[in-house]
């Protein structure tokens, strides 16, 4: 192994965590490990228990767990959102070490995009990027697909762990893996929530305590939706839930009940039904979803 590319090694008794900043260093290390199933969890850092649940699953199902931390500029359509995105690398590394992570990849923008950051508009996302988040965050999913494909090329995992929390993102990556015939098993991990039901998110730290408490309205509304999907017409339920999110200080952008495979509007006959929503809590944008029927 070429240790000159290892930035730092955290070691305690028999546990070692390697941290790489370069593609070359990471790849040489992984190659030297021989024939292992690599489990990969891509993140943008500011880690919380939601991220760590993905790592735990990876530890259970694979022999080497790699977590990447990279705040990808190409998926931020709003420069303000990018500059305000929390960056807590030292803390993240401590959390990963405590969670027994094997390898952390923390690349620079230059390392990720040596030929520049132009987003590959040639990536065919089959219209999955045009709805819900895609309407309010134009270009977001092209940037996300670009970075995930680049990371998969670098890490070459057997399993990829993603959260249900970002359901549309999951659906797009599922489509890309099928389209490109990538030999990767995609594993969807359940959404981890705070005690009041708010989905854990790196953005939650920007909510003041009152907003954070009131944000439980999102989970309550999704649960209401799940309880009424069998007795209320889909379009009525959608509208009702949108209005339930209109509490003081909060502004919903969408509440949609969709087919979980196509992300097109669901109807009474749809088998795989998911409710997805986005809402502004003050100046913090939150998303959440719930699988209503599978
Ligand atoms: P991010 O750092 O926001 O890009 O998220 C990295 C991964 O963690 C994505 O696959 C997310 O879906 C997943 N994730 C984020 N929040 C949660 C959560 N509350 N529960 C489970 N997974 C999550």
PDB file of C-alpha atoms and ligand atoms in Angstrom:
ATOM      1  CA  UNK A   1       0.000   0.000   0.000  1.00  0.00           C
ATOM      2  CA  UNK A   2       1.241   3.479  -0.826  1.00  0.00           C
ATOM      3  CA  UNK A   3       0.798   5.146   2.536  1.00  0.00           C
ATOM      4  CA  UNK A   4       1.792   8.562   1.201  1.00  0.00           C
ATOM      5  CA  UNK A   5      -1.773   8.935  -0.036  1.00  0.00           C
ATOM      6  CA  UNK A   6      -3.303   8.168   3.342  1.00  0.00           C
ATOM      7  CA  UNK A   7      -4.135  11.432   5.014  1.00  0.00           C
ATOM      8  CA  UNK A   8      -4.710  10.048   8.447  1.00  0.00           C
ATOM      9  CA  UNK A   9      -5.122   6.713  10.137  1.00  0.00           C
ATOM     10  CA  UNK A  10      -7.252   6.457  13.241  1.00  0.00           C
ATOM     11  CA  UNK A  11      -6.320   3.405  15.255  1.00  0.00           C
ATOM     12  CA  UNK A  12      -7.606   2.033  18.545  1.00  0.00           C
ATOM     13  CA  UNK A  13      -6.845  -1.519  19.665  1.00  0.00           C
ATOM     14  CA  UNK A  14      -7.787  -3.623  16.633  1.00  0.00           C
ATOM     15  CA  UNK A  15      -9.805  -0.928  14.799  1.00  0.00           C
ATOM     16  CA  UNK A  16      -8.247   1.109  12.031  1.00  0.00           C
ATOM     17  CA  UNK A  17      -9.969   3.711   9.870  1.00  0.00           C
ATOM     18  CA  UNK A  18      -8.213   5.002   6.767  1.00  0.00           C
ATOM     19  CA  UNK A  19      -8.944   8.459   5.408  1.00  0.00           C
ATOM     20  CA  UNK A  20      -8.113   9.249   1.777  1.00  0.00           C
ATOM     21  CA  UNK A  21      -8.258  12.500  -0.141  1.00  0.00           C
ATOM     22  CA  UNK A  22      -7.057  11.195  -3.478  1.00  0.00           C
ATOM     23  CA  UNK A  23      -8.618   8.742  -5.923  1.00  0.00           C
ATOM     24  CA  UNK A  24      -5.234   7.094  -6.417  1.00  0.00           C
ATOM     25  CA  UNK A  25      -4.691   6.541  -2.699  1.00  0.00           C
ATOM     26  CA  UNK A  26      -8.170   5.097  -2.186  1.00  0.00           C
ATOM     27  CA  UNK A  27      -8.013   2.817  -5.204  1.00  0.00           C
ATOM     28  CA  UNK A  28      -4.555   1.468  -4.356  1.00  0.00           C
ATOM     29  CA  UNK A  29      -5.716   0.692  -0.849  1.00  0.00           C
ATOM     30  CA  UNK A  30      -8.917  -1.052  -1.986  1.00  0.00           C
ATOM     31  CA  UNK A  31      -7.040  -3.043  -4.639  1.00  0.00           C
ATOM     32  CA  UNK A  32      -4.524  -4.238  -2.054  1.00  0.00           C
ATOM     33  CA  UNK A  33      -7.369  -5.670   0.067  1.00  0.00           C
ATOM     34  CA  UNK A  34      -8.081  -8.337  -2.587  1.00  0.00           C
ATOM     35  CA  UNK A  35     -11.445  -9.887  -3.238  1.00  0.00           C
ATOM     36  CA  UNK A  36     -13.913  -8.188  -0.892  1.00  0.00           C
ATOM     37  CA  UNK A  37     -17.483  -6.969  -1.225  1.00  0.00           C
ATOM     38  CA  UNK A  38     -17.231  -3.206  -0.823  1.00  0.00           C
ATOM     39  CA  UNK A  39     -20.192  -1.423   0.750  1.00  0.00           C
ATOM     40  CA  UNK A  40     -20.450   2.240  -0.157  1.00  0.00           C
ATOM     41  CA  UNK A  41     -22.345   5.088   1.525  1.00  0.00           C
ATOM     42  CA  UNK A  42     -22.024   8.465  -0.205  1.00  0.00           C
ATOM     43  CA  UNK A  43     -22.735  11.495   1.992  1.00  0.00           C
ATOM     44  CA  UNK A  44     -22.273  15.248   2.087  1.00  0.00           C
ATOM     45  CA  UNK A  45     -21.098  15.157   5.705  1.00  0.00           C
ATOM     46  CA  UNK A  46     -22.626  16.913   8.743  1.00  0.00           C
ATOM     47  CA  UNK A  47     -23.355  13.361   9.799  1.00  0.00           C
ATOM     48  CA  UNK A  48     -26.247  12.265  11.986  1.00  0.00           C
ATOM     49  CA  UNK A  49     -27.785   8.947  12.990  1.00  0.00           C
ATOM     50  CA  UNK A  50     -29.540   8.660   9.608  1.00  0.00           C
ATOM     51  CA  UNK A  51     -26.189   8.458   7.835  1.00  0.00           C
ATOM     52  CA  UNK A  52     -24.799   6.116  10.463  1.00  0.00           C
ATOM     53  CA  UNK A  53     -27.746   3.717  10.012  1.00  0.00           C
ATOM     54  CA  UNK A  54     -26.572   3.300   6.394  1.00  0.00           C
ATOM     55  CA  UNK A  55     -23.048   2.544   7.586  1.00  0.00           C
ATOM     56  CA  UNK A  56     -24.367  -0.015  10.090  1.00  0.00           C
ATOM     57  CA  UNK A  57     -26.231  -1.768   7.316  1.00  0.00           C
ATOM     58  CA  UNK A  58     -23.114  -1.717   5.176  1.00  0.00           C
ATOM     59  CA  UNK A  59     -21.098  -3.233   8.047  1.00  0.00           C
ATOM     60  CA  UNK A  60     -23.672  -6.027   8.347  1.00  0.00           C
ATOM     61  CA  UNK A  61     -23.788  -6.860   4.650  1.00  0.00           C
ATOM     62  CA  UNK A  62     -20.271  -6.256   3.307  1.00  0.00           C
ATOM     63  CA  UNK A  63     -16.654  -6.765   4.303  1.00  0.00           C
ATOM     64  CA  UNK A  64     -15.227  -3.277   3.671  1.00  0.00           C
ATOM     65  CA  UNK A  65     -17.354  -0.185   4.330  1.00  0.00           C
ATOM     66  CA  UNK A  66     -16.448   3.026   2.551  1.00  0.00           C
ATOM     67  CA  UNK A  67     -18.143   6.342   3.361  1.00  0.00           C
ATOM     68  CA  UNK A  68     -17.517   9.405   1.217  1.00  0.00           C
ATOM     69  CA  UNK A  69     -17.898  12.982   2.399  1.00  0.00           C
ATOM     70  CA  UNK A  70     -18.197  15.460  -0.441  1.00  0.00           C
ATOM     71  CA  UNK A  71     -20.396  18.541  -0.667  1.00  0.00           C
ATOM     72  CA  UNK A  72     -21.014  18.355  -4.393  1.00  0.00           C
ATOM     73  CA  UNK A  73     -21.284  21.860  -5.904  1.00  0.00           C
ATOM     74  CA  UNK A  74     -22.955  20.638  -9.115  1.00  0.00           C
ATOM     75  CA  UNK A  75     -26.138  19.520  -7.342  1.00  0.00           C
ATOM     76  CA  UNK A  76     -26.806  22.860  -5.660  1.00  0.00           C
ATOM     77  CA  UNK A  77     -29.020  25.021  -7.833  1.00  0.00           C
ATOM     78  CA  UNK A  78     -29.032  27.674  -5.109  1.00  0.00           C
ATOM     79  CA  UNK A  79     -25.574  29.176  -4.259  1.00  0.00           C
ATOM     80  CA  UNK A  80     -26.891  30.302  -0.880  1.00  0.00           C
ATOM     81  CA  UNK A  81     -27.831  26.726   0.010  1.00  0.00           C
ATOM     82  CA  UNK A  82     -24.321  25.570  -0.974  1.00  0.00           C
ATOM     83  CA  UNK A  83     -22.556  28.219   1.101  1.00  0.00           C
ATOM     84  CA  UNK A  84     -24.811  27.576   4.117  1.00  0.00           C
ATOM     85  CA  UNK A  85     -24.448  23.793   3.941  1.00  0.00           C
ATOM     86  CA  UNK A  86     -22.925  22.700   7.294  1.00  0.00           C
ATOM     87  CA  UNK A  87     -19.335  21.443   7.143  1.00  0.00           C
ATOM     88  CA  UNK A  88     -18.150  19.551  10.227  1.00  0.00           C
ATOM     89  CA  UNK A  89     -15.352  17.285   9.007  1.00  0.00           C
ATOM     90  CA  UNK A  90     -13.483  16.684  12.283  1.00  0.00           C
ATOM     91  CA  UNK A  91     -16.672  15.782  14.071  1.00  0.00           C
ATOM     92  CA  UNK A  92     -17.774  13.576  11.163  1.00  0.00           C
ATOM     93  CA  UNK A  93     -14.508  11.635  11.248  1.00  0.00           C
ATOM     94  CA  UNK A  94     -14.891  11.029  14.986  1.00  0.00           C
ATOM     95  CA  UNK A  95     -18.449   9.788  14.460  1.00  0.00           C
ATOM     96  CA  UNK A  96     -17.366   7.466  11.652  1.00  0.00           C
ATOM     97  CA  UNK A  97     -14.508   6.122  13.694  1.00  0.00           C
ATOM     98  CA  UNK A  98     -16.809   5.447  16.648  1.00  0.00           C
ATOM     99  CA  UNK A  99     -19.168   3.633  14.241  1.00  0.00           C
ATOM    100  CA  UNK A 100     -16.342   1.344  13.042  1.00  0.00           C
ATOM    101  CA  UNK A 101     -16.097   2.721   9.538  1.00  0.00           C
ATOM    102  CA  UNK A 102     -13.239   1.136   7.570  1.00  0.00           C
ATOM    103  CA  UNK A 103     -12.484   3.793   4.963  1.00  0.00           C
ATOM    104  CA  UNK A 104     -13.446   7.443   4.498  1.00  0.00           C
ATOM    105  CA  UNK A 105     -13.027   9.198   1.166  1.00  0.00           C
ATOM    106  CA  UNK A 106     -12.875  13.000   1.408  1.00  0.00           C
ATOM    107  CA  UNK A 107     -11.999  14.259  -2.058  1.00  0.00           C
ATOM    108  CA  UNK A 108     -11.494  17.835  -3.206  1.00  0.00           C
ATOM    109  CA  UNK A 109     -13.538  19.291  -6.069  1.00  0.00           C
ATOM    110  CA  UNK A 110     -10.458  19.048  -8.335  1.00  0.00           C
ATOM    111  CA  UNK A 111     -10.005  15.387  -7.466  1.00  0.00           C
ATOM    112  CA  UNK A 112     -13.638  14.646  -8.282  1.00  0.00           C
ATOM    113  CA  UNK A 113     -13.843  16.714 -11.449  1.00  0.00           C
ATOM    114  CA  UNK A 114     -10.343  16.876 -12.980  1.00  0.00           C
ATOM    115  CA  UNK A 115     -11.854  17.942 -16.297  1.00  0.00           C
ATOM    116  CA  UNK A 116     -14.104  20.625 -14.831  1.00  0.00           C
ATOM    117  CA  UNK A 117     -17.550  20.639 -13.288  1.00  0.00           C
ATOM    118  CA  UNK A 118     -19.690  20.746 -16.417  1.00  0.00           C
ATOM    119  CA  UNK A 119     -22.758  18.648 -15.656  1.00  0.00           C
ATOM    120  CA  UNK A 120     -23.338  15.816 -18.117  1.00  0.00           C
ATOM    121  CA  UNK A 121     -26.755  16.649 -19.521  1.00  0.00           C
ATOM    122  CA  UNK A 122     -26.437  13.481 -21.607  1.00  0.00           C
ATOM    123  CA  UNK A 123     -27.396  11.378 -18.568  1.00  0.00           C
ATOM    124  CA  UNK A 124     -30.871  10.031 -19.368  1.00  0.00           C
ATOM    125  CA  UNK A 125     -32.912  10.148 -16.197  1.00  0.00           C
ATOM    126  CA  UNK A 126     -36.079   9.025 -17.952  1.00  0.00           C
ATOM    127  CA  UNK A 127     -38.100  12.024 -16.771  1.00  0.00           C
ATOM    128  CA  UNK A 128     -37.657  10.982 -13.123  1.00  0.00           C
ATOM    129  CA  UNK A 129     -35.774  14.235 -12.582  1.00  0.00           C
ATOM    130  CA  UNK A 130     -38.560  16.418 -13.961  1.00  0.00           C
ATOM    131  CA  UNK A 131     -41.081  16.021 -11.175  1.00  0.00           C
ATOM    132  CA  UNK A 132     -41.347  17.092  -7.515  1.00  0.00           C
ATOM    133  CA  UNK A 133     -37.810  18.137  -6.434  1.00  0.00           C
ATOM    134  CA  UNK A 134     -36.883  18.582 -10.101  1.00  0.00           C
ATOM    135  CA  UNK A 135     -39.532  21.277 -10.523  1.00  0.00           C
ATOM    136  CA  UNK A 136     -38.202  23.346  -7.622  1.00  0.00           C
ATOM    137  CA  UNK A 137     -34.511  22.502  -7.936  1.00  0.00           C
ATOM    138  CA  UNK A 138     -33.747  22.522 -11.661  1.00  0.00           C
ATOM    139  CA  UNK A 139     -30.494  20.732 -12.509  1.00  0.00           C
ATOM    140  CA  UNK A 140     -30.201  19.207  -9.028  1.00  0.00           C
ATOM    141  CA  UNK A 141     -30.602  15.604 -10.138  1.00  0.00           C
ATOM    142  CA  UNK A 142     -28.223  15.916 -13.074  1.00  0.00           C
ATOM    143  CA  UNK A 143     -25.566  17.095 -10.627  1.00  0.00           C
ATOM    144  CA  UNK A 144     -26.482  14.344  -8.168  1.00  0.00           C
ATOM    145  CA  UNK A 145     -26.346  11.648 -10.887  1.00  0.00           C
ATOM    146  CA  UNK A 146     -23.032  13.023 -12.094  1.00  0.00           C
ATOM    147  CA  UNK A 147     -21.414  12.805  -8.655  1.00  0.00           C
ATOM    148  CA  UNK A 148     -22.849   9.398  -7.760  1.00  0.00           C
ATOM    149  CA  UNK A 149     -21.701   7.885 -11.082  1.00  0.00           C
ATOM    150  CA  UNK A 150     -18.242   9.372 -10.599  1.00  0.00           C
ATOM    151  CA  UNK A 151     -18.074   8.014  -7.033  1.00  0.00           C
ATOM    152  CA  UNK A 152     -19.218   4.561  -8.171  1.00  0.00           C
ATOM    153  CA  UNK A 153     -16.523   4.560 -10.847  1.00  0.00           C
ATOM    154  CA  UNK A 154     -13.911   5.411  -8.185  1.00  0.00           C
ATOM    155  CA  UNK A 155     -15.062   3.102  -5.375  1.00  0.00           C
ATOM    156  CA  UNK A 156     -16.441   0.212  -7.469  1.00  0.00           C
ATOM    157  CA  UNK A 157     -18.730  -1.102  -4.714  1.00  0.00           C
ATOM    158  CA  UNK A 158     -20.773  -4.307  -4.710  1.00  0.00           C
ATOM    159  CA  UNK A 159     -23.476  -2.644  -2.626  1.00  0.00           C
ATOM    160  CA  UNK A 160     -24.639   0.931  -2.458  1.00  0.00           C
ATOM    161  CA  UNK A 161     -26.531   2.149   0.613  1.00  0.00           C
ATOM    162  CA  UNK A 162     -28.999   5.020   0.243  1.00  0.00           C
ATOM    163  CA  UNK A 163     -31.690   6.457   2.486  1.00  0.00           C
ATOM    164  CA  UNK A 164     -35.415   6.364   1.806  1.00  0.00           C
ATOM    165  CA  UNK A 165     -35.363   9.945   3.114  1.00  0.00           C
ATOM    166  CA  UNK A 166     -34.341  11.104  -0.379  1.00  0.00           C
ATOM    167  CA  UNK A 167     -36.825   8.916  -2.223  1.00  0.00           C
ATOM    168  CA  UNK A 168     -36.598  10.626  -5.614  1.00  0.00           C
ATOM    169  CA  UNK A 169     -32.806  10.427  -5.479  1.00  0.00           C
ATOM    170  CA  UNK A 170     -33.072   6.715  -4.686  1.00  0.00           C
ATOM    171  CA  UNK A 171     -35.495   6.180  -7.598  1.00  0.00           C
ATOM    172  CA  UNK A 172     -33.125   7.934 -10.012  1.00  0.00           C
ATOM    173  CA  UNK A 173     -30.084   5.925  -8.910  1.00  0.00           C
ATOM    174  CA  UNK A 174     -32.133   2.722  -9.178  1.00  0.00           C
ATOM    175  CA  UNK A 175     -32.986   3.699 -12.760  1.00  0.00           C
ATOM    176  CA  UNK A 176     -29.335   4.491 -13.605  1.00  0.00           C
ATOM    177  CA  UNK A 177     -28.057   1.190 -12.200  1.00  0.00           C
ATOM    178  CA  UNK A 178     -30.561  -0.663 -14.410  1.00  0.00           C
ATOM    179  CA  UNK A 179     -29.948   1.514 -17.468  1.00  0.00           C
ATOM    180  CA  UNK A 180     -26.166   1.161 -17.303  1.00  0.00           C
ATOM    181  CA  UNK A 181     -26.277  -2.500 -16.174  1.00  0.00           C
ATOM    182  CA  UNK A 182     -24.037  -1.694 -13.219  1.00  0.00           C
ATOM    183  CA  UNK A 183     -23.226  -4.791 -11.104  1.00  0.00           C
ATOM    184  CA  UNK A 184     -24.317  -3.073  -7.888  1.00  0.00           C
ATOM    185  CA  UNK A 185     -26.998  -4.022  -5.394  1.00  0.00           C
ATOM    186  CA  UNK A 186     -28.814  -0.880  -4.278  1.00  0.00           C
ATOM    187  CA  UNK A 187     -30.048  -1.053  -0.681  1.00  0.00           C
ATOM    188  CA  UNK A 188     -32.737   1.359   0.535  1.00  0.00           C
ATOM    189  CA  UNK A 189     -32.448   2.085   4.284  1.00  0.00           C
ATOM    190  CA  UNK A 190     -35.418   3.404   6.309  1.00  0.00           C
ATOM    191  CA  UNK A 191     -35.647   7.061   7.322  1.00  0.00           C
ATOM    192  CA  UNK A 192     -34.284   7.779  10.796  1.00  0.00           C
ATOM    193  CA  UNK A 193     -36.375  10.323  12.707  1.00  0.00           C
ATOM    194  CA  UNK A 194     -36.028  12.595  15.691  1.00  0.00           C
ATOM    195  CA  UNK A 195     -38.259  11.885  18.710  1.00  0.00           C
ATOM    196  CA  UNK A 196     -41.029  14.151  17.350  1.00  0.00           C
ATOM    197  CA  UNK A 197     -41.003  12.397  13.967  1.00  0.00           C
ATOM    198  CA  UNK A 198     -38.985  14.991  12.041  1.00  0.00           C
ATOM    199  CA  UNK A 199     -36.743  13.188   9.540  1.00  0.00           C
ATOM    200  CA  UNK A 200     -33.097  13.599  10.522  1.00  0.00           C
ATOM    201  CA  UNK A 201     -31.291  15.914   8.158  1.00  0.00           C
ATOM    202  CA  UNK A 202     -28.048  17.868   8.132  1.00  0.00           C
ATOM    203  CA  UNK A 203     -30.210  20.953   7.584  1.00  0.00           C
ATOM    204  CA  UNK A 204     -32.108  20.488  10.892  1.00  0.00           C
ATOM    205  CA  UNK A 205     -29.325  22.238  12.825  1.00  0.00           C
ATOM    206  CA  UNK A 206     -30.409  25.445  11.095  1.00  0.00           C
ATOM    207  CA  UNK A 207     -33.904  25.245  12.622  1.00  0.00           C
ATOM    208  CA  UNK A 208     -34.479  27.102  15.868  1.00  0.00           C
ATOM    209  CA  UNK A 209     -35.901  24.923  18.678  1.00  0.00           C
ATOM    210  CA  UNK A 210     -39.480  26.133  18.147  1.00  0.00           C
ATOM    211  CA  UNK A 211     -39.425  25.512  14.394  1.00  0.00           C
ATOM    212  CA  UNK A 212     -37.790  22.147  14.985  1.00  0.00           C
ATOM    213  CA  UNK A 213     -40.637  21.135  17.277  1.00  0.00           C
ATOM    214  CA  UNK A 214     -43.333  22.465  14.936  1.00  0.00           C
ATOM    215  CA  UNK A 215     -41.712  20.631  12.018  1.00  0.00           C
ATOM    216  CA  UNK A 216     -43.291  17.461  13.447  1.00  0.00           C
ATOM    217  CA  UNK A 217     -46.303  18.545  11.340  1.00  0.00           C
ATOM    218  CA  UNK A 218     -44.592  16.896   8.355  1.00  0.00           C
ATOM    219  CA  UNK A 219     -44.477  13.410   9.862  1.00  0.00           C
ATOM    220  CA  UNK A 220     -47.990  13.807  11.331  1.00  0.00           C
ATOM    221  CA  UNK A 221     -49.306  14.755   7.895  1.00  0.00           C
ATOM    222  CA  UNK A 222     -47.571  11.820   6.204  1.00  0.00           C
ATOM    223  CA  UNK A 223     -49.048   9.470   8.812  1.00  0.00           C
ATOM    224  CA  UNK A 224     -52.486  10.987   8.258  1.00  0.00           C
ATOM    225  CA  UNK A 225     -52.018  10.374   4.551  1.00  0.00           C
ATOM    226  CA  UNK A 226     -51.063   6.729   5.155  1.00  0.00           C
ATOM    227  CA  UNK A 227     -54.149   6.263   7.338  1.00  0.00           C
ATOM    228  CA  UNK A 228     -56.501   7.690   4.693  1.00  0.00           C
ATOM    229  CA  UNK A 229     -55.072   6.396   1.424  1.00  0.00           C
ATOM    230  CA  UNK A 230     -57.693   3.619   1.393  1.00  0.00           C
ATOM    231  CA  UNK A 231     -60.742   5.800   2.115  1.00  0.00           C
ATOM    232  CA  UNK A 232     -60.057   9.126   0.357  1.00  0.00           C
ATOM    233  CA  UNK A 233     -59.584   9.806  -3.371  1.00  0.00           C
ATOM    234  CA  UNK A 234     -55.895  10.431  -4.105  1.00  0.00           C
ATOM    235  CA  UNK A 235     -56.267  13.983  -5.438  1.00  0.00           C
ATOM    236  CA  UNK A 236     -58.443  15.055  -2.473  1.00  0.00           C
ATOM    237  CA  UNK A 237     -56.021  13.540  -0.001  1.00  0.00           C
ATOM    238  CA  UNK A 238     -53.085  15.249  -1.673  1.00  0.00           C
ATOM    239  CA  UNK A 239     -54.746  18.635  -1.424  1.00  0.00           C
ATOM    240  CA  UNK A 240     -55.852  18.062   2.151  1.00  0.00           C
ATOM    241  CA  UNK A 241     -52.327  17.132   3.203  1.00  0.00           C
ATOM    242  CA  UNK A 242     -50.838  20.157   1.417  1.00  0.00           C
ATOM    243  CA  UNK A 243     -53.129  22.412   3.456  1.00  0.00           C
ATOM    244  CA  UNK A 244     -52.276  20.607   6.697  1.00  0.00           C
ATOM    245  CA  UNK A 245     -48.672  21.697   6.142  1.00  0.00           C
ATOM    246  CA  UNK A 246     -49.631  25.363   5.910  1.00  0.00           C
ATOM    247  CA  UNK A 247     -49.014  26.240   9.561  1.00  0.00           C
ATOM    248  CA  UNK A 248     -47.473  29.587  10.625  1.00  0.00           C
ATOM    249  CA  UNK A 249     -43.821  29.869   9.594  1.00  0.00           C
ATOM    250  CA  UNK A 250     -44.103  26.940   7.198  1.00  0.00           C
ATOM    251  CA  UNK A 251     -44.690  26.995   3.455  1.00  0.00           C
ATOM    252  CA  UNK A 252     -45.197  23.725   1.596  1.00  0.00           C
ATOM    253  CA  UNK A 253     -43.925  23.532  -1.995  1.00  0.00           C
ATOM    254  CA  UNK A 254     -45.573  20.269  -2.934  1.00  0.00           C
ATOM    255  CA  UNK A 255     -47.300  17.270  -1.452  1.00  0.00           C
ATOM    256  CA  UNK A 256     -47.598  14.520  -4.052  1.00  0.00           C
ATOM    257  CA  UNK A 257     -48.832  10.970  -3.967  1.00  0.00           C
ATOM    258  CA  UNK A 258     -46.929   9.107  -6.677  1.00  0.00           C
ATOM    259  CA  UNK A 259     -46.141   5.734  -8.162  1.00  0.00           C
ATOM    260  CA  UNK A 260     -42.867   4.771  -6.443  1.00  0.00           C
ATOM    261  CA  UNK A 261     -41.386   3.371  -9.673  1.00  0.00           C
ATOM    262  CA  UNK A 262     -42.286   6.046 -12.230  1.00  0.00           C
ATOM    263  CA  UNK A 263     -42.863   8.976  -9.840  1.00  0.00           C
ATOM    264  CA  UNK A 264     -45.977   9.787 -11.895  1.00  0.00           C
ATOM    265  CA  UNK A 265     -49.196  10.645 -10.043  1.00  0.00           C
ATOM    266  CA  UNK A 266     -50.682   7.592  -8.345  1.00  0.00           C
ATOM    267  CA  UNK A 267     -54.268   6.508  -8.728  1.00  0.00           C
ATOM    268  CA  UNK A 268     -56.520   4.032  -6.912  1.00  0.00           C
ATOM    269  CA  UNK A 269     -54.949   1.104  -8.826  1.00  0.00           C
ATOM    270  CA  UNK A 270     -51.297   1.988  -8.310  1.00  0.00           C
ATOM    271  CA  UNK A 271     -49.537  -0.754  -6.341  1.00  0.00           C
ATOM    272  CA  UNK A 272     -46.407   1.014  -5.138  1.00  0.00           C
ATOM    273  CA  UNK A 273     -47.581   4.309  -3.655  1.00  0.00           C
ATOM    274  CA  UNK A 274     -45.387   6.926  -1.988  1.00  0.00           C
ATOM    275  CA  UNK A 275     -46.298  10.336  -0.569  1.00  0.00           C
ATOM    276  CA  UNK A 276     -43.505  12.896  -1.002  1.00  0.00           C
ATOM    277  CA  UNK A 277     -43.344  16.483   0.170  1.00  0.00           C
ATOM    278  CA  UNK A 278     -41.115  19.535   0.440  1.00  0.00           C
ATOM    279  CA  UNK A 279     -41.717  22.415   2.782  1.00  0.00           C
ATOM    280  CA  UNK A 280     -39.934  25.595   3.780  1.00  0.00           C
ATOM    281  CA  UNK A 281     -39.561  25.949   7.533  1.00  0.00           C
ATOM    282  CA  UNK A 282     -38.498  29.588   7.696  1.00  0.00           C
ATOM    283  CA  UNK A 283     -35.505  29.645   5.346  1.00  0.00           C
ATOM    284  CA  UNK A 284     -34.738  25.935   5.704  1.00  0.00           C
ATOM    285  CA  UNK A 285     -36.069  23.578   3.053  1.00  0.00           C
ATOM    286  CA  UNK A 286     -37.116  20.156   4.349  1.00  0.00           C
ATOM    287  CA  UNK A 287     -38.183  17.057   2.433  1.00  0.00           C
ATOM    288  CA  UNK A 288     -39.798  13.847   3.615  1.00  0.00           C
ATOM    289  CA  UNK A 289     -41.825  10.923   2.320  1.00  0.00           C
ATOM    290  CA  UNK A 290     -43.691   7.817   3.368  1.00  0.00           C
ATOM    291  CA  UNK A 291     -44.399   4.596   1.517  1.00  0.00           C
ATOM    292  CA  UNK A 292     -48.188   4.194   1.639  1.00  0.00           C
ATOM    293  CA  UNK A 293     -48.582   0.942  -0.297  1.00  0.00           C
ATOM    294  CA  UNK A 294     -46.012  -1.483  -1.599  1.00  0.00           C
TER     295      UNK A 294
HETATM  296  P1  LIG B   1     -26.741  13.493   2.344  1.00  0.00           P
HETATM  297  O1  LIG B   1     -25.530  13.652   3.195  1.00  0.00           O
HETATM  298  O2  LIG B   1     -27.869  14.359   2.726  1.00  0.00           O
HETATM  299  O3  LIG B   1     -26.404  13.540   0.874  1.00  0.00           O
HETATM  300  O4  LIG B   1     -27.264  12.004   2.601  1.00  0.00           O
HETATM  301  C1  LIG B   1     -26.439  10.885   2.396  1.00  0.00           C
HETATM  302  C2  LIG B   1     -27.278   9.643   2.470  1.00  0.00           C
HETATM  303  O5  LIG B   1     -27.872   9.548   3.757  1.00  0.00           O
HETATM  304  C3  LIG B   1     -28.417   9.617   1.446  1.00  0.00           C
HETATM  305  O6  LIG B   1     -28.548   8.305   0.917  1.00  0.00           O
HETATM  306  C4  LIG B   1     -29.612   9.991   2.286  1.00  0.00           C
HETATM  307  O7  LIG B   1     -30.822   9.508   1.784  1.00  0.00           O
HETATM  308  C5  LIG B   1     -29.270   9.326   3.604  1.00  0.00           C
HETATM  309  N1  LIG B   1     -30.016   9.949   4.691  1.00  0.00           N
HETATM  310  C6  LIG B   1     -30.095  11.278   4.978  1.00  0.00           C
HETATM  311  N2  LIG B   1     -30.922  11.491   6.018  1.00  0.00           N
HETATM  312  C7  LIG B   1     -31.377  10.268   6.393  1.00  0.00           C
HETATM  313  C8  LIG B   1     -32.279   9.804   7.407  1.00  0.00           C
HETATM  314  N3  LIG B   1     -32.887  10.656   8.230  1.00  0.00           N
HETATM  315  N4  LIG B   1     -32.515   8.477   7.507  1.00  0.00           N
HETATM  316  C9  LIG B   1     -31.910   7.611   6.664  1.00  0.00           C
HETATM  317  N5  LIG B   1     -31.061   7.978   5.685  1.00  0.00           N
HETATM  318  C10 LIG B   1     -30.795   9.281   5.546  1.00  0.00           C
END
